[in-house]
Amino acid sequence: MRKHNLGAGPGVLPESALQKSAAAALDFNNIGMSILEISHRSKDFEQVLENTTSLVKELLGVPDNYSILFLQGGASTQFAMVPMNLLHTKAAYVDSGVWANKAIKEAKLFGEVNVVASSKDQNYSYIPKNYVIPTDCDYLHITSNNTIYGTQMSAFPTSPIPLICDMSSDIFSRPVDVSKFDLIYAGAQKNMGPAGVTLVIIKNDILKEVKRVVPTMMRYATHIEGGSMYNTPPVFSIYVCMATLEWLKSIGGVSAIEKINKQKAELFYNEVDTNPLFTGTCAVEDRSRMNACFLLKNPELDEEFLKQAKAHGIIGIKGHRSVGGFRASMYNAAPLESVKALTDLMKDFALKTA
Ligand SMILES: *Cc1c(COP(=O)(O)O)cnc(C)c1O
C-alpha cells in the first residue's frame, strides 16, 4: 500500500513513472543493460533527452526561440547562475520568502540588488503586489510559489525588463504563458521528477557578453550549445522526468491537472476554513494550490494530530520550522484521495476532540 505522501519535496511521483523507471533500471528498452549503465552519447539516451525536451515544449507551449536545458546543482545553483550570466549592473528581486532570499543573497555577490517588494513584515504570508518595476535593472526575479510559506502568485507581473522566475514548486501545475518570461528554472523534485536535475527554459537572445569571468559549467551558453550534453547529464533523473511528463500528457496535460489541483485545494482549504480546530496561515487570495500551510489553534494538539496522521498513512505534513504547524503539499502526482484522507482525519479529529 502506497502512503498518502503529502511531503514538500522530493515529492510524490506518479506510480506509472515509478514502474517504468524501475523497469528501465533493470533492463532499458530490452538492450540487456540498465539505463544506469549506458552511455549518455548512445542513441537510446539521445532519444530520452529528445522526448523529454519535446514533452516540456509541448506541455508548456514553449515558443521556438527558447532553449530547454537539463542542468545539475538544483534550483540553488540557478540562484547564482542567473546573476553570473545576466546581472550586468543591477537587478530587481521580489522578496517573497526563504527561497527568494537565497536568490537575493547570491545576486548580491555579483552586483547591486534592488529588492522592489517584500512580504517579510507578515512572515511572508502574502504575495507582494502593486510594486514599481525599475527600468534601469537588468531583470526582475520572482518566485511563483513559495513552498515554505504556502503562497502562490495567481497572476504574474507585466515586466518592462526581462522576467526571471523560480518555478520549482509549481511548474507543470497550471498553464503559463512562457513568452512572458525570459528565463524559468525549476528543481525537478517537487513537481516534475526526482532530485538531481534542474529544468531551465531560457530565451535564446537574452544572453549578452558579461564582463566577469564565468566558469564554463556555469555559463548558459555552454549548455545551450552542448544541448545539455556538455558533460554527462543526470541520465536517470531525466528518464524519470520523461516518464512523469508522459503521465501528465496521458491525463490531458497542464490544463487537466490544473482542474484536479483546484479540486484538491478547494477540498483542503474548505476543511481548514470550516473545521473549528484549524486555521490557515496565508492571505486567502494568495493561498497556494501546491503547498497548504495550516495550524491547529491549540498547538498542544500538534503531536497527537501528527501521530494520527501517521497511523492513517499520511506522511510529510509537519510544517517547516519557519511557519510551524502543518503543511500539506498537493503536487501534481498527489491523488485527490490523499487529500481526502487528510480532510477526513481533520473532521474526525475535530469530532473526537470536541
Ligand atoms: C525546493 C526549492 C528550491 C531549492 O531547490 P534545490 O533543487 O534543492 O536547490 C528553490 N526554490 C523553490 C521555490 C523551492 O521550492
Short mmCIF file of N, CA, C and O and ligand atoms in Angstrom, two decimals, residues 8-9 73-79 98-100 102 143-148 166-170 185-190 195-198 291 327 331, ligand 1:
data_model
loop_
_atom_site.label_atom_id
_atom_site.label_comp_id
_atom_site.label_asym_id
_atom_site.label_seq_id
_atom_site.Cartn_x
_atom_site.Cartn_y
_atom_site.Cartn_z
N ALA A 8 6.84 17.89 1.16
CA ALA A 8 7.13 19.11 0.38
C ALA A 8 8.22 18.90 -0.66
O ALA A 8 8.34 19.70 -1.59
N GLY A 9 9.01 17.88 -0.53
CA GLY A 9 9.99 17.63 -1.57
C GLY A 9 11.23 16.94 -1.03
O GLY A 9 11.64 17.26 0.09
N GLY A 73 22.83 20.63 -9.91
CA GLY A 73 23.09 21.61 -8.85
C GLY A 73 21.83 22.19 -8.24
O GLY A 73 21.90 23.05 -7.36
N GLY A 74 20.68 21.75 -8.69
CA GLY A 74 19.41 22.19 -8.09
C GLY A 74 19.08 23.63 -8.42
O GLY A 74 19.86 24.35 -9.04
N ALA A 75 17.90 24.03 -7.97
CA ALA A 75 17.48 25.43 -8.15
C ALA A 75 18.47 26.34 -7.44
O ALA A 75 18.72 27.48 -7.88
N SER A 76 19.09 25.85 -6.38
CA SER A 76 20.04 26.68 -5.62
C SER A 76 21.23 27.12 -6.47
O SER A 76 21.79 28.20 -6.23
N THR A 77 21.65 26.31 -7.42
CA THR A 77 22.73 26.72 -8.32
C THR A 77 22.23 27.80 -9.29
O THR A 77 22.98 28.70 -9.67
N GLN A 78 20.95 27.73 -9.65
CA GLN A 78 20.38 28.78 -10.51
C GLN A 78 20.37 30.14 -9.80
O GLN A 78 20.47 31.18 -10.45
N PHE A 79 20.26 30.12 -8.47
CA PHE A 79 20.30 31.39 -7.74
C PHE A 79 21.58 32.15 -8.10
O PHE A 79 21.60 33.38 -8.14
N VAL A 98 11.88 32.40 1.96
CA VAL A 98 13.22 31.84 2.14
C VAL A 98 13.96 31.64 0.82
O VAL A 98 15.13 32.01 0.68
N TRP A 99 13.27 31.07 -0.17
CA TRP A 99 13.97 30.77 -1.43
C TRP A 99 14.33 32.06 -2.16
O TRP A 99 15.42 32.19 -2.71
N ALA A 100 13.41 33.02 -2.16
CA ALA A 100 13.70 34.32 -2.78
C ALA A 100 14.90 34.96 -2.10
O ALA A 100 15.78 35.52 -2.77
N LYS A 102 17.39 33.44 -0.63
CA LYS A 102 18.62 32.76 -1.03
C LYS A 102 19.05 33.23 -2.42
O LYS A 102 20.25 33.37 -2.70
N THR A 143 9.42 34.52 -7.54
CA THR A 143 9.24 33.11 -7.16
C THR A 143 7.74 32.83 -7.28
O THR A 143 6.94 33.45 -6.57
N SER A 144 7.35 31.95 -8.18
CA SER A 144 5.92 31.77 -8.46
C SER A 144 5.16 31.13 -7.30
O SER A 144 4.00 31.44 -7.05
N ASN A 145 5.84 30.23 -6.59
CA ASN A 145 5.17 29.53 -5.49
C ASN A 145 6.16 29.40 -4.34
O ASN A 145 7.27 28.91 -4.53
N ASN A 146 5.74 29.90 -3.19
CA ASN A 146 6.62 29.89 -2.02
C ASN A 146 6.34 28.66 -1.18
O ASN A 146 5.45 28.65 -0.32
N THR A 147 7.11 27.64 -1.47
CA THR A 147 6.95 26.29 -0.94
C THR A 147 6.85 26.25 0.58
O THR A 147 6.10 25.45 1.13
N ILE A 148 7.61 27.10 1.23
CA ILE A 148 7.69 27.04 2.69
C ILE A 148 6.51 27.75 3.36
O ILE A 148 5.97 27.27 4.35
N ASP A 166 11.62 31.59 -10.55
CA ASP A 166 11.86 30.30 -9.90
C ASP A 166 10.51 29.61 -9.77
O ASP A 166 9.66 30.02 -8.98
N MET A 167 10.28 28.59 -10.61
CA MET A 167 9.00 27.85 -10.60
C MET A 167 9.18 26.46 -10.02
O MET A 167 8.42 25.54 -10.35
N SER A 168 10.17 26.30 -9.14
CA SER A 168 10.49 24.95 -8.65
C SER A 168 9.29 24.18 -8.14
O SER A 168 9.19 22.98 -8.36
N SER A 169 8.39 24.86 -7.42
CA SER A 169 7.36 24.07 -6.75
C SER A 169 5.97 24.19 -7.38
O SER A 169 5.01 23.67 -6.82
N ASP A 170 5.87 24.82 -8.55
CA ASP A 170 4.55 24.75 -9.20
C ASP A 170 4.60 24.62 -10.72
O ASP A 170 3.57 24.71 -11.39
N TYR A 185 13.26 28.63 -14.18
CA TYR A 185 14.01 27.46 -13.72
C TYR A 185 13.24 26.73 -12.63
O TYR A 185 12.38 27.31 -11.97
N ALA A 186 13.55 25.46 -12.51
CA ALA A 186 12.85 24.63 -11.52
C ALA A 186 13.66 23.40 -11.19
O ALA A 186 14.03 22.64 -12.09
N GLY A 187 13.95 23.20 -9.92
CA GLY A 187 14.48 21.91 -9.49
C GLY A 187 13.37 20.89 -9.75
O GLY A 187 12.20 21.18 -9.52
N ALA A 188 13.72 19.72 -10.24
CA ALA A 188 12.68 18.78 -10.69
C ALA A 188 11.89 18.14 -9.56
O ALA A 188 10.75 17.71 -9.75
N GLN A 189 12.46 18.11 -8.37
CA GLN A 189 11.97 17.18 -7.34
C GLN A 189 10.67 17.55 -6.64
O GLN A 189 10.24 16.85 -5.74
N LYS A 190 10.03 18.63 -7.05
CA LYS A 190 8.74 18.96 -6.45
C LYS A 190 7.60 18.48 -7.36
O LYS A 190 6.65 17.90 -6.90
N ALA A 195 15.01 14.36 -7.62
CA ALA A 195 16.13 15.27 -7.41
C ALA A 195 17.25 14.91 -8.39
O ALA A 195 17.31 13.80 -8.92
N GLY A 196 18.13 15.87 -8.63
CA GLY A 196 19.30 15.58 -9.47
C GLY A 196 19.27 16.26 -10.81
O GLY A 196 20.26 16.25 -11.54
N VAL A 197 18.15 16.83 -11.17
CA VAL A 197 18.09 17.56 -12.44
C VAL A 197 17.28 18.84 -12.23
O VAL A 197 16.34 18.87 -11.43
N THR A 198 17.70 19.88 -12.93
CA THR A 198 17.04 21.19 -12.85
C THR A 198 16.67 21.62 -14.25
O THR A 198 17.52 21.63 -15.14
N ASN A 291 1.22 23.95 -1.92
CA ASN A 291 1.63 23.76 -0.53
C ASN A 291 0.67 24.53 0.36
O ASN A 291 0.60 25.75 0.29
N ARG A 327 1.91 21.43 6.94
CA ARG A 327 1.91 21.81 5.53
C ARG A 327 1.53 20.57 4.73
O ARG A 327 2.19 19.53 4.84
N TYR A 331 1.14 18.24 -4.69
CA TYR A 331 1.74 18.31 -6.02
C TYR A 331 0.92 17.50 -7.02
O TYR A 331 0.05 16.71 -6.64
C1 LIG B 1 12.89 23.47 -3.20
C2 LIG B 1 13.02 24.81 -3.76
C3 LIG B 1 14.27 25.36 -4.09
C4 LIG B 1 15.57 24.65 -3.84
O1 LIG B 1 15.76 23.64 -4.74
P1 LIG B 1 17.09 22.75 -4.76
O2 LIG B 1 16.88 21.98 -6.02
O3 LIG B 1 17.09 21.93 -3.52
O4 LIG B 1 18.25 23.65 -4.83
C5 LIG B 1 14.29 26.61 -4.65
N1 LIG B 1 13.17 27.32 -4.87
C6 LIG B 1 11.95 26.82 -4.55
C7 LIG B 1 10.74 27.65 -4.82
C8 LIG B 1 11.84 25.56 -4.00
O5 LIG B 1 10.65 25.06 -3.67
#
